[in-house]
Amino acid sequence: MADWQIREKRPLRGPRPEPAGPAVKNYITPAGLQRLKDEHLFLLSRERPAVVEVVAWAASNGDRSENADYLYGKRRLGQIDSRIRFLTKRIDAAVVTNPAAPRQGSSATRVFFGATVTYKDAAGLEHVVSIVGIDEVDLDRGYISWRSPLANALMKASPGDRVELRAPAKTEHLEIIEVEYAPIPMDPFREPLGAQSTPKVERS
């Protein structure tokens, strides 16, 4: 029997199922969740259909192995589908917490998700950080993930408390100055430059 006949009889392997595991909560602000939803909608309703149309058009032009439009389109389609799956999981796992929501008693001055914290480091320098979701991190604006080492060190502390920030190289002592709960501005989703959100197929 020829090699090609043997290969033809081998069963095709389907996609491997992802191992089951405990669901991880995705704490996020309302604005952060809206940004994920807007990107998800853009990919599903605009960019993916546009790329599918380009791929279909390119496939009709002949030899796919040397068709740059077809090869790029297929690769881009895989990237889009992967991003859609990721966003779907993040949205499904979302636990929305509003940083500006009123808090009662001691919880109004203790550090939890959504807090904006002013603290002093060992050198006496003051820093301000806001604790947000892992999809909302923006270090330039002082937005840190609730799962980061710094956020873990600050959690449940109140003004006047001293906490330890443990890092691989050293342990740093921090002093909590102020804890505030207020709106945390988030940039909305913007269509990325170069995104193919409308069909660009030339028809004869």
PDB file of C-alpha atoms in Angstrom:
ATOM      1  CA  MET A   1       0.000   0.000   0.000  1.00  0.00           C
ATOM      2  CA  ALA A   2       1.326   3.425  -0.939  1.00  0.00           C
ATOM      3  CA  ASP A   3       2.276   5.967   1.694  1.00  0.00           C
ATOM      4  CA  TRP A   4      -0.421   8.388   0.598  1.00  0.00           C
ATOM      5  CA  GLN A   5      -3.063   5.664   1.053  1.00  0.00           C
ATOM      6  CA  ILE A   6      -1.863   4.955   4.585  1.00  0.00           C
ATOM      7  CA  ARG A   7      -1.889   8.626   5.520  1.00  0.00           C
ATOM      8  CA  GLU A   8      -5.380   9.043   4.097  1.00  0.00           C
ATOM      9  CA  LYS A   9      -6.779   6.345   6.396  1.00  0.00           C
ATOM     10  CA  ARG A  10      -5.479   7.951   9.576  1.00  0.00           C
ATOM     11  CA  PRO A  11      -8.274   9.616  11.559  1.00  0.00           C
ATOM     12  CA  LEU A  12      -8.160  13.347  11.809  1.00  0.00           C
ATOM     13  CA  ARG A  13      -7.550  14.689  15.292  1.00  0.00           C
ATOM     14  CA  GLY A  14     -10.109  17.104  16.624  1.00  0.00           C
ATOM     15  CA  PRO A  15      -9.284  20.009  18.912  1.00  0.00           C
ATOM     16  CA  ARG A  16      -8.100  18.960  22.335  1.00  0.00           C
ATOM     17  CA  PRO A  17     -10.614  19.840  25.056  1.00  0.00           C
ATOM     18  CA  GLU A  18      -9.333  22.226  27.706  1.00  0.00           C
ATOM     19  CA  PRO A  19      -8.864  20.581  31.099  1.00  0.00           C
ATOM     20  CA  ALA A  20     -11.599  21.389  33.582  1.00  0.00           C
ATOM     21  CA  GLY A  21     -10.567  23.586  36.457  1.00  0.00           C
ATOM     22  CA  PRO A  22     -11.998  25.958  39.019  1.00  0.00           C
ATOM     23  CA  ALA A  23     -13.468  29.141  37.553  1.00  0.00           C
ATOM     24  CA  VAL A  24     -11.356  32.182  38.350  1.00  0.00           C
ATOM     25  CA  LYS A  25     -13.313  35.293  39.234  1.00  0.00           C
ATOM     26  CA  ASN A  26     -12.527  38.290  37.102  1.00  0.00           C
ATOM     27  CA  TYR A  27     -13.016  41.336  39.318  1.00  0.00           C
ATOM     28  CA  ILE A  28     -13.481  44.372  37.108  1.00  0.00           C
ATOM     29  CA  THR A  29     -14.961  47.873  37.138  1.00  0.00           C
ATOM     30  CA  PRO A  30     -18.126  48.673  35.147  1.00  0.00           C
ATOM     31  CA  ALA A  31     -16.136  50.769  32.665  1.00  0.00           C
ATOM     32  CA  GLY A  32     -13.562  48.003  32.248  1.00  0.00           C
ATOM     33  CA  LEU A  33     -16.259  45.422  31.536  1.00  0.00           C
ATOM     34  CA  GLN A  34     -17.896  47.722  29.000  1.00  0.00           C
ATOM     35  CA  ARG A  35     -14.568  48.059  27.207  1.00  0.00           C
ATOM     36  CA  LEU A  36     -14.272  44.256  26.925  1.00  0.00           C
ATOM     37  CA  LYS A  37     -17.851  44.012  25.650  1.00  0.00           C
ATOM     38  CA  ASP A  38     -17.282  46.735  23.070  1.00  0.00           C
ATOM     39  CA  GLU A  39     -14.179  44.971  21.740  1.00  0.00           C
ATOM     40  CA  HIS A  40     -16.030  41.634  21.685  1.00  0.00           C
ATOM     41  CA  LEU A  41     -18.898  43.165  19.701  1.00  0.00           C
ATOM     42  CA  PHE A  42     -16.508  44.882  17.282  1.00  0.00           C
ATOM     43  CA  LEU A  43     -14.664  41.644  16.528  1.00  0.00           C
ATOM     44  CA  LEU A  44     -17.845  39.590  16.125  1.00  0.00           C
ATOM     45  CA  SER A  45     -19.968  42.012  14.151  1.00  0.00           C
ATOM     46  CA  ARG A  46     -17.428  43.992  12.143  1.00  0.00           C
ATOM     47  CA  GLU A  47     -13.835  42.780  11.874  1.00  0.00           C
ATOM     48  CA  ARG A  48     -14.479  39.041  11.664  1.00  0.00           C
ATOM     49  CA  PRO A  49     -17.140  39.275   8.924  1.00  0.00           C
ATOM     50  CA  ALA A  50     -14.878  41.622   6.946  1.00  0.00           C
ATOM     51  CA  VAL A  51     -11.919  39.236   7.155  1.00  0.00           C
ATOM     52  CA  VAL A  52     -14.123  36.232   6.292  1.00  0.00           C
ATOM     53  CA  GLU A  53     -15.229  38.028   3.133  1.00  0.00           C
ATOM     54  CA  VAL A  54     -11.655  38.818   2.151  1.00  0.00           C
ATOM     55  CA  VAL A  55     -10.608  35.181   2.734  1.00  0.00           C
ATOM     56  CA  ALA A  56     -13.506  33.910   0.624  1.00  0.00           C
ATOM     57  CA  TRP A  57     -12.642  36.322  -2.174  1.00  0.00           C
ATOM     58  CA  ALA A  58      -8.933  35.432  -2.031  1.00  0.00           C
ATOM     59  CA  ALA A  59      -9.730  31.697  -2.064  1.00  0.00           C
ATOM     60  CA  SER A  60     -11.647  32.150  -5.310  1.00  0.00           C
ATOM     61  CA  ASN A  61      -8.568  33.565  -7.026  1.00  0.00           C
ATOM     62  CA  GLY A  62      -6.779  30.248  -7.475  1.00  0.00           C
ATOM     63  CA  ASP A  63      -3.668  28.747  -5.878  1.00  0.00           C
ATOM     64  CA  ARG A  64      -4.010  29.341  -2.133  1.00  0.00           C
ATOM     65  CA  SER A  65      -0.439  28.293  -1.302  1.00  0.00           C
ATOM     66  CA  GLU A  66       0.960  31.449  -2.929  1.00  0.00           C
ATOM     67  CA  ASN A  67      -2.005  33.732  -2.289  1.00  0.00           C
ATOM     68  CA  ALA A  68      -0.830  36.375   0.210  1.00  0.00           C
ATOM     69  CA  ASP A  69      -4.333  37.744   0.813  1.00  0.00           C
ATOM     70  CA  TYR A  70      -5.639  34.271   1.582  1.00  0.00           C
ATOM     71  CA  LEU A  71      -2.744  33.271   3.842  1.00  0.00           C
ATOM     72  CA  TYR A  72      -2.785  36.533   5.780  1.00  0.00           C
ATOM     73  CA  GLY A  73      -6.574  36.435   6.062  1.00  0.00           C
ATOM     74  CA  LYS A  74      -6.569  32.888   7.449  1.00  0.00           C
ATOM     75  CA  ARG A  75      -3.881  33.797   9.973  1.00  0.00           C
ATOM     76  CA  ARG A  76      -5.747  36.944  11.008  1.00  0.00           C
ATOM     77  CA  LEU A  77      -8.979  34.979  11.320  1.00  0.00           C
ATOM     78  CA  GLY A  78      -7.280  32.600  13.743  1.00  0.00           C
ATOM     79  CA  GLN A  79      -6.065  35.540  15.819  1.00  0.00           C
ATOM     80  CA  ILE A  80      -9.533  37.075  15.898  1.00  0.00           C
ATOM     81  CA  ASP A  81     -11.186  33.813  16.934  1.00  0.00           C
ATOM     82  CA  SER A  82      -8.618  33.319  19.692  1.00  0.00           C
ATOM     83  CA  ARG A  83      -9.261  36.846  20.994  1.00  0.00           C
ATOM     84  CA  ILE A  84     -13.029  36.327  20.863  1.00  0.00           C
ATOM     85  CA  ARG A  85     -12.715  33.141  22.941  1.00  0.00           C
ATOM     86  CA  PHE A  86     -10.509  34.955  25.456  1.00  0.00           C
ATOM     87  CA  LEU A  87     -12.898  37.896  25.759  1.00  0.00           C
ATOM     88  CA  THR A  88     -15.887  35.573  26.115  1.00  0.00           C
ATOM     89  CA  LYS A  89     -14.248  33.827  29.068  1.00  0.00           C
ATOM     90  CA  ARG A  90     -13.248  37.117  30.692  1.00  0.00           C
ATOM     91  CA  ILE A  91     -16.762  38.543  30.317  1.00  0.00           C
ATOM     92  CA  ASP A  92     -18.433  35.363  31.574  1.00  0.00           C
ATOM     93  CA  ALA A  93     -16.199  35.337  34.670  1.00  0.00           C
ATOM     94  CA  ALA A  94     -16.668  39.049  35.384  1.00  0.00           C
ATOM     95  CA  VAL A  95     -17.526  40.135  38.921  1.00  0.00           C
ATOM     96  CA  VAL A  96     -18.363  43.831  38.565  1.00  0.00           C
ATOM     97  CA  THR A  97     -17.410  46.130  41.423  1.00  0.00           C
ATOM     98  CA  ASN A  98     -18.068  49.844  41.276  1.00  0.00           C
ATOM     99  CA  PRO A  99     -15.221  51.799  42.923  1.00  0.00           C
ATOM    100  CA  ALA A 100     -17.575  54.711  43.598  1.00  0.00           C
ATOM    101  CA  ALA A 101     -20.233  52.626  45.371  1.00  0.00           C
ATOM    102  CA  PRO A 102     -20.888  53.759  48.987  1.00  0.00           C
ATOM    103  CA  ARG A 103     -19.253  51.605  51.652  1.00  0.00           C
ATOM    104  CA  GLN A 104     -20.335  51.313  55.249  1.00  0.00           C
ATOM    105  CA  GLY A 105     -18.287  51.305  58.440  1.00  0.00           C
ATOM    106  CA  SER A 106     -14.650  50.282  58.414  1.00  0.00           C
ATOM    107  CA  SER A 107     -14.870  48.970  54.837  1.00  0.00           C
ATOM    108  CA  ALA A 108     -14.993  52.591  53.655  1.00  0.00           C
ATOM    109  CA  THR A 109     -11.418  53.149  54.839  1.00  0.00           C
ATOM    110  CA  ARG A 110      -9.918  49.698  54.268  1.00  0.00           C
ATOM    111  CA  VAL A 111      -8.219  48.631  51.045  1.00  0.00           C
ATOM    112  CA  PHE A 112     -10.250  46.385  48.787  1.00  0.00           C
ATOM    113  CA  PHE A 113     -10.789  46.113  45.042  1.00  0.00           C
ATOM    114  CA  GLY A 114     -11.517  49.558  43.581  1.00  0.00           C
ATOM    115  CA  ALA A 115      -9.660  51.512  46.249  1.00  0.00           C
ATOM    116  CA  THR A 116      -7.364  54.398  45.429  1.00  0.00           C
ATOM    117  CA  VAL A 117      -4.530  54.233  47.933  1.00  0.00           C
ATOM    118  CA  THR A 118      -1.935  56.791  48.931  1.00  0.00           C
ATOM    119  CA  TYR A 119       1.053  55.198  50.642  1.00  0.00           C
ATOM    120  CA  LYS A 120       4.566  56.137  51.662  1.00  0.00           C
ATOM    121  CA  ASP A 121       7.564  53.964  50.843  1.00  0.00           C
ATOM    122  CA  ALA A 122      10.676  53.346  52.962  1.00  0.00           C
ATOM    123  CA  ALA A 123      12.346  56.440  51.477  1.00  0.00           C
ATOM    124  CA  GLY A 124       9.433  58.623  52.522  1.00  0.00           C
ATOM    125  CA  LEU A 125       8.111  59.140  48.985  1.00  0.00           C
ATOM    126  CA  GLU A 126       4.351  59.129  48.495  1.00  0.00           C
ATOM    127  CA  HIS A 127       2.673  57.070  45.767  1.00  0.00           C
ATOM    128  CA  VAL A 128      -0.935  56.803  44.621  1.00  0.00           C
ATOM    129  CA  VAL A 129      -2.330  53.617  43.092  1.00  0.00           C
ATOM    130  CA  SER A 130      -5.801  52.393  42.150  1.00  0.00           C
ATOM    131  CA  ILE A 131      -6.579  48.684  42.453  1.00  0.00           C
ATOM    132  CA  VAL A 132      -8.343  47.440  39.312  1.00  0.00           C
ATOM    133  CA  GLY A 133      -8.938  44.279  37.272  1.00  0.00           C
ATOM    134  CA  ILE A 134      -6.176  42.477  35.412  1.00  0.00           C
ATOM    135  CA  ASP A 135      -7.691  43.682  32.110  1.00  0.00           C
ATOM    136  CA  GLU A 136      -7.557  47.303  33.274  1.00  0.00           C
ATOM    137  CA  VAL A 137      -3.915  47.681  34.334  1.00  0.00           C
ATOM    138  CA  ASP A 138      -2.309  50.970  33.302  1.00  0.00           C
ATOM    139  CA  LEU A 139       0.950  51.569  35.156  1.00  0.00           C
ATOM    140  CA  ASP A 140       1.331  55.057  33.687  1.00  0.00           C
ATOM    141  CA  ARG A 141      -1.849  56.044  35.539  1.00  0.00           C
ATOM    142  CA  GLY A 142      -1.079  54.041  38.663  1.00  0.00           C
ATOM    143  CA  TYR A 143      -3.709  51.351  37.938  1.00  0.00           C
ATOM    144  CA  ILE A 144      -2.475  48.041  39.374  1.00  0.00           C
ATOM    145  CA  SER A 145      -4.014  44.584  39.235  1.00  0.00           C
ATOM    146  CA  TRP A 146      -5.788  43.306  42.336  1.00  0.00           C
ATOM    147  CA  ARG A 147      -3.633  40.180  41.964  1.00  0.00           C
ATOM    148  CA  SER A 148      -0.314  42.039  41.908  1.00  0.00           C
ATOM    149  CA  PRO A 149       2.164  41.753  44.822  1.00  0.00           C
ATOM    150  CA  LEU A 150       1.634  45.428  45.710  1.00  0.00           C
ATOM    151  CA  ALA A 151      -2.148  45.082  45.815  1.00  0.00           C
ATOM    152  CA  ASN A 152      -1.815  41.935  47.940  1.00  0.00           C
ATOM    153  CA  ALA A 153       0.364  43.850  50.389  1.00  0.00           C
ATOM    154  CA  LEU A 154      -2.126  46.714  50.615  1.00  0.00           C
ATOM    155  CA  MET A 155      -5.290  44.618  50.894  1.00  0.00           C
ATOM    156  CA  LYS A 156      -7.412  45.156  54.046  1.00  0.00           C
ATOM    157  CA  ALA A 157      -5.043  47.820  55.382  1.00  0.00           C
ATOM    158  CA  SER A 158      -6.296  51.162  56.727  1.00  0.00           C
ATOM    159  CA  PRO A 159      -4.712  54.626  57.039  1.00  0.00           C
ATOM    160  CA  GLY A 160      -1.873  54.508  59.568  1.00  0.00           C
ATOM    161  CA  ASP A 161      -1.173  50.816  59.012  1.00  0.00           C
ATOM    162  CA  ARG A 162       2.255  49.578  57.991  1.00  0.00           C
ATOM    163  CA  VAL A 163       2.459  46.686  55.560  1.00  0.00           C
ATOM    164  CA  GLU A 164       5.188  44.585  54.006  1.00  0.00           C
ATOM    165  CA  LEU A 165       5.717  44.379  50.259  1.00  0.00           C
ATOM    166  CA  ARG A 166       7.620  41.162  49.697  1.00  0.00           C
ATOM    167  CA  ALA A 167       9.664  40.981  46.517  1.00  0.00           C
ATOM    168  CA  PRO A 168      12.273  38.416  45.394  1.00  0.00           C
ATOM    169  CA  ALA A 169      15.132  40.847  46.051  1.00  0.00           C
ATOM    170  CA  LYS A 170      13.936  42.481  49.266  1.00  0.00           C
ATOM    171  CA  THR A 171      11.044  43.227  51.603  1.00  0.00           C
ATOM    172  CA  GLU A 172       9.882  46.843  51.663  1.00  0.00           C
ATOM    173  CA  HIS A 173       7.834  48.480  54.426  1.00  0.00           C
ATOM    174  CA  LEU A 174       5.011  50.771  53.336  1.00  0.00           C
ATOM    175  CA  GLU A 175       2.796  53.123  55.353  1.00  0.00           C
ATOM    176  CA  ILE A 176      -0.821  53.670  54.337  1.00  0.00           C
ATOM    177  CA  ILE A 177      -1.673  57.375  54.224  1.00  0.00           C
ATOM    178  CA  GLU A 178      -5.152  57.490  52.675  1.00  0.00           C
ATOM    179  CA  VAL A 179      -7.763  55.123  51.285  1.00  0.00           C
ATOM    180  CA  GLU A 180     -10.442  56.518  48.986  1.00  0.00           C
ATOM    181  CA  TYR A 181     -13.263  55.051  46.932  1.00  0.00           C
ATOM    182  CA  ALA A 182     -14.046  57.196  43.891  1.00  0.00           C
ATOM    183  CA  PRO A 183     -14.621  56.729  40.145  1.00  0.00           C
ATOM    184  CA  ILE A 184     -11.571  55.361  38.313  1.00  0.00           C
ATOM    185  CA  PRO A 185     -11.533  56.752  34.752  1.00  0.00           C
ATOM    186  CA  MET A 186     -11.087  54.157  32.012  1.00  0.00           C
ATOM    187  CA  ASP A 187     -10.340  54.785  28.348  1.00  0.00           C
ATOM    188  CA  PRO A 188     -13.086  53.322  26.137  1.00  0.00           C
ATOM    189  CA  PHE A 189     -12.386  50.699  23.495  1.00  0.00           C
ATOM    190  CA  ARG A 190     -11.132  52.218  20.282  1.00  0.00           C
ATOM    191  CA  GLU A 191     -10.987  50.500  16.917  1.00  0.00           C
ATOM    192  CA  PRO A 192      -7.308  49.593  16.384  1.00  0.00           C
ATOM    193  CA  LEU A 193      -5.433  51.230  13.546  1.00  0.00           C
ATOM    194  CA  GLY A 194      -5.407  49.004  10.495  1.00  0.00           C
ATOM    195  CA  ALA A 195      -8.348  46.902  11.636  1.00  0.00           C
ATOM    196  CA  GLN A 196     -10.362  45.578   8.721  1.00  0.00           C
ATOM    197  CA  SER A 197     -13.827  46.498   9.932  1.00  0.00           C
ATOM    198  CA  THR A 198     -15.392  46.936   6.500  1.00  0.00           C
ATOM    199  CA  PRO A 199     -14.994  44.674   3.486  1.00  0.00           C
ATOM    200  CA  LYS A 200     -12.238  45.790   1.141  1.00  0.00           C
ATOM    201  CA  VAL A 201     -12.769  43.355  -1.672  1.00  0.00           C
ATOM    202  CA  GLU A 202     -12.432  44.453  -5.259  1.00  0.00           C
ATOM    203  CA  ARG A 203     -14.973  42.759  -7.469  1.00  0.00           C
ATOM    204  CA  SER A 204     -14.711  42.651 -11.231  1.00  0.00           C
TER     205      SER A 204
END
